[in-house]
Amino acid sequence: MNEKEKEEYVAYILSRKSSFKKNYYKESLVEINDFKNKHDRAPKILLHACCVVCACWPIEFLKQNGFDVAIMYNNSNIWPKQEHDHRLAELQRYIKERWHDTIPVIVEPYDYETYAATILKNRPNDPEGWKSCFGCYAARMQHAFQYADENSYDYFTTVMTFSRQKDSQKINAIGLHIGKQFHNTKYFVSDFKKADGAKKSEEICNTFCLYRQDYCGCETSYHERHPQDV
């Protein structure tokens, strides 16, 4: 990063500490009530999920609020393939044990090499949670959003607002921006870590003995957490 890029990054980090933020958790509750007032049916939502730790509470939240949920697992950002497959298997196990396979899980093809060469090509030079990561969020959300729109879901959203390491303000801004391209499906704003979301996820993970990874996904994020393996 050059000096200008460093200044931009520092300004962004400071902005994350600002008290002037949208409360997307409250906005999500308003959206739920608005749909209930206008429709006499369950809203269909496609939920992008990157792992079961981040997904388990959002699924519970959406089901408790009357949503008809389907999940898309499209995460070519995860390295290596064994990790990608492990996270998928744990998600599928949870859906089987907790929801008795009543929630569909749509699995997209895995291609880390192409993803790393395009979406993540600048990631080794960027800190985690910066522009390369924003592009990674957007690419996966774009793909899943398009699927939702083509298949007439009422809403699309992502579990990524659950993570304490990710900026829910930025993720919602990306989702709302992408949503302008589509006509059948609306972006469902969220902040799944609010209202004790992290505590509730921990309880679920403990109950079902779920696997908890210690890095975001890509090869760079793995080595940042495990420098001894470089």
Short mmCIF file of N, CA, C and O in Angstrom, two decimals, residues 24 40 58 70 74 80 82-83 95 97 105-106 108 124 130 132 135 151 156-157 167 179 196 224:
data_model
loop_
_atom_site.label_atom_id
_atom_site.label_comp_id
_atom_site.label_asym_id
_atom_site.label_seq_id
_atom_site.Cartn_x
_atom_site.Cartn_y
_atom_site.Cartn_z
N TYR A 24 -29.30 -1.64 11.13
CA TYR A 24 -29.90 -2.56 10.16
C TYR A 24 -30.69 -3.68 10.83
O TYR A 24 -31.57 -4.27 10.20
N ASP A 40 -50.28 -12.38 2.72
CA ASP A 40 -50.79 -13.46 3.57
C ASP A 40 -50.06 -14.76 3.23
O ASP A 40 -50.68 -15.77 2.91
N PRO A 58 -28.59 -16.87 11.97
CA PRO A 58 -29.44 -16.26 10.95
C PRO A 58 -30.56 -17.16 10.46
O PRO A 58 -31.68 -16.69 10.24
N ALA A 70 -34.12 -20.79 1.87
CA ALA A 70 -33.22 -21.66 1.11
C ALA A 70 -31.81 -21.07 1.26
O ALA A 70 -31.65 -19.87 1.46
N ASN A 74 -21.97 -20.73 -2.16
CA ASN A 74 -21.13 -20.43 -3.32
C ASN A 74 -19.88 -19.70 -2.82
O ASN A 74 -19.83 -18.49 -2.75
N PRO A 80 -7.98 -24.46 1.57
CA PRO A 80 -8.00 -25.29 0.36
C PRO A 80 -9.37 -25.94 0.17
O PRO A 80 -10.29 -25.69 0.95
N GLN A 82 -10.32 -28.89 0.76
CA GLN A 82 -10.73 -29.69 1.91
C GLN A 82 -11.46 -28.85 2.94
O GLN A 82 -12.42 -29.30 3.57
N GLU A 83 -11.02 -27.60 3.10
CA GLU A 83 -11.69 -26.69 4.04
C GLU A 83 -13.06 -26.30 3.51
O GLU A 83 -14.05 -26.27 4.26
N ILE A 95 -28.20 -28.73 8.94
CA ILE A 95 -29.52 -28.68 8.31
C ILE A 95 -30.25 -30.02 8.49
O ILE A 95 -31.46 -30.05 8.73
N GLU A 97 -29.67 -32.34 11.00
CA GLU A 97 -29.95 -32.64 12.40
C GLU A 97 -30.93 -31.66 13.02
O GLU A 97 -31.78 -32.06 13.82
N VAL A 105 -30.26 -26.65 0.34
CA VAL A 105 -28.91 -26.07 0.26
C VAL A 105 -28.44 -26.19 -1.18
O VAL A 105 -28.23 -27.29 -1.69
N ILE A 106 -28.30 -25.07 -1.84
CA ILE A 106 -27.87 -25.02 -3.23
C ILE A 106 -26.36 -24.84 -3.24
O ILE A 106 -25.82 -23.88 -2.68
N GLU A 108 -22.88 -24.39 -5.34
CA GLU A 108 -22.31 -23.98 -6.61
C GLU A 108 -20.92 -24.59 -6.80
O GLU A 108 -20.23 -24.93 -5.83
N PRO A 124 -3.14 -10.43 -1.44
CA PRO A 124 -1.88 -10.49 -0.68
C PRO A 124 -1.33 -9.13 -0.28
O PRO A 124 -0.52 -9.03 0.64
N TRP A 130 -10.53 -5.18 3.78
CA TRP A 130 -10.35 -3.98 2.97
C TRP A 130 -10.83 -4.27 1.55
O TRP A 130 -11.68 -5.13 1.34
N SER A 132 -10.01 -5.74 -1.32
CA SER A 132 -10.08 -7.08 -1.91
C SER A 132 -11.21 -7.88 -1.26
O SER A 132 -11.91 -8.64 -1.94
N GLY A 135 -14.53 -6.77 -2.59
CA GLY A 135 -14.79 -7.37 -3.88
C GLY A 135 -15.21 -8.83 -3.77
O GLY A 135 -16.04 -9.31 -4.54
N ASN A 151 -35.15 -16.88 -9.83
CA ASN A 151 -36.02 -17.92 -9.29
C ASN A 151 -37.12 -17.36 -8.38
O ASN A 151 -37.71 -18.09 -7.59
N PHE A 156 -33.18 -11.59 -0.88
CA PHE A 156 -31.86 -12.20 -0.79
C PHE A 156 -31.12 -11.52 0.36
O PHE A 156 -31.24 -10.31 0.57
N THR A 157 -30.34 -12.30 1.09
CA THR A 157 -29.44 -11.72 2.10
C THR A 157 -28.27 -12.64 2.33
O THR A 157 -28.17 -13.72 1.73
N ASP A 167 -17.65 -5.81 8.43
CA ASP A 167 -18.35 -4.54 8.60
C ASP A 167 -19.76 -4.67 8.03
O ASP A 167 -19.97 -4.64 6.82
N GLY A 179 -28.73 -4.81 -5.35
CA GLY A 179 -30.17 -4.97 -5.49
C GLY A 179 -30.81 -4.06 -6.51
O GLY A 179 -31.90 -4.36 -7.03
N ASP A 196 -27.85 -10.23 20.79
CA ASP A 196 -27.19 -11.43 21.30
C ASP A 196 -27.03 -12.52 20.25
O ASP A 196 -27.01 -13.71 20.57
N GLU A 224 -2.26 -15.56 7.27
CA GLU A 224 -2.24 -14.48 8.25
C GLU A 224 -2.54 -15.01 9.65
O GLU A 224 -2.03 -14.49 10.64
#
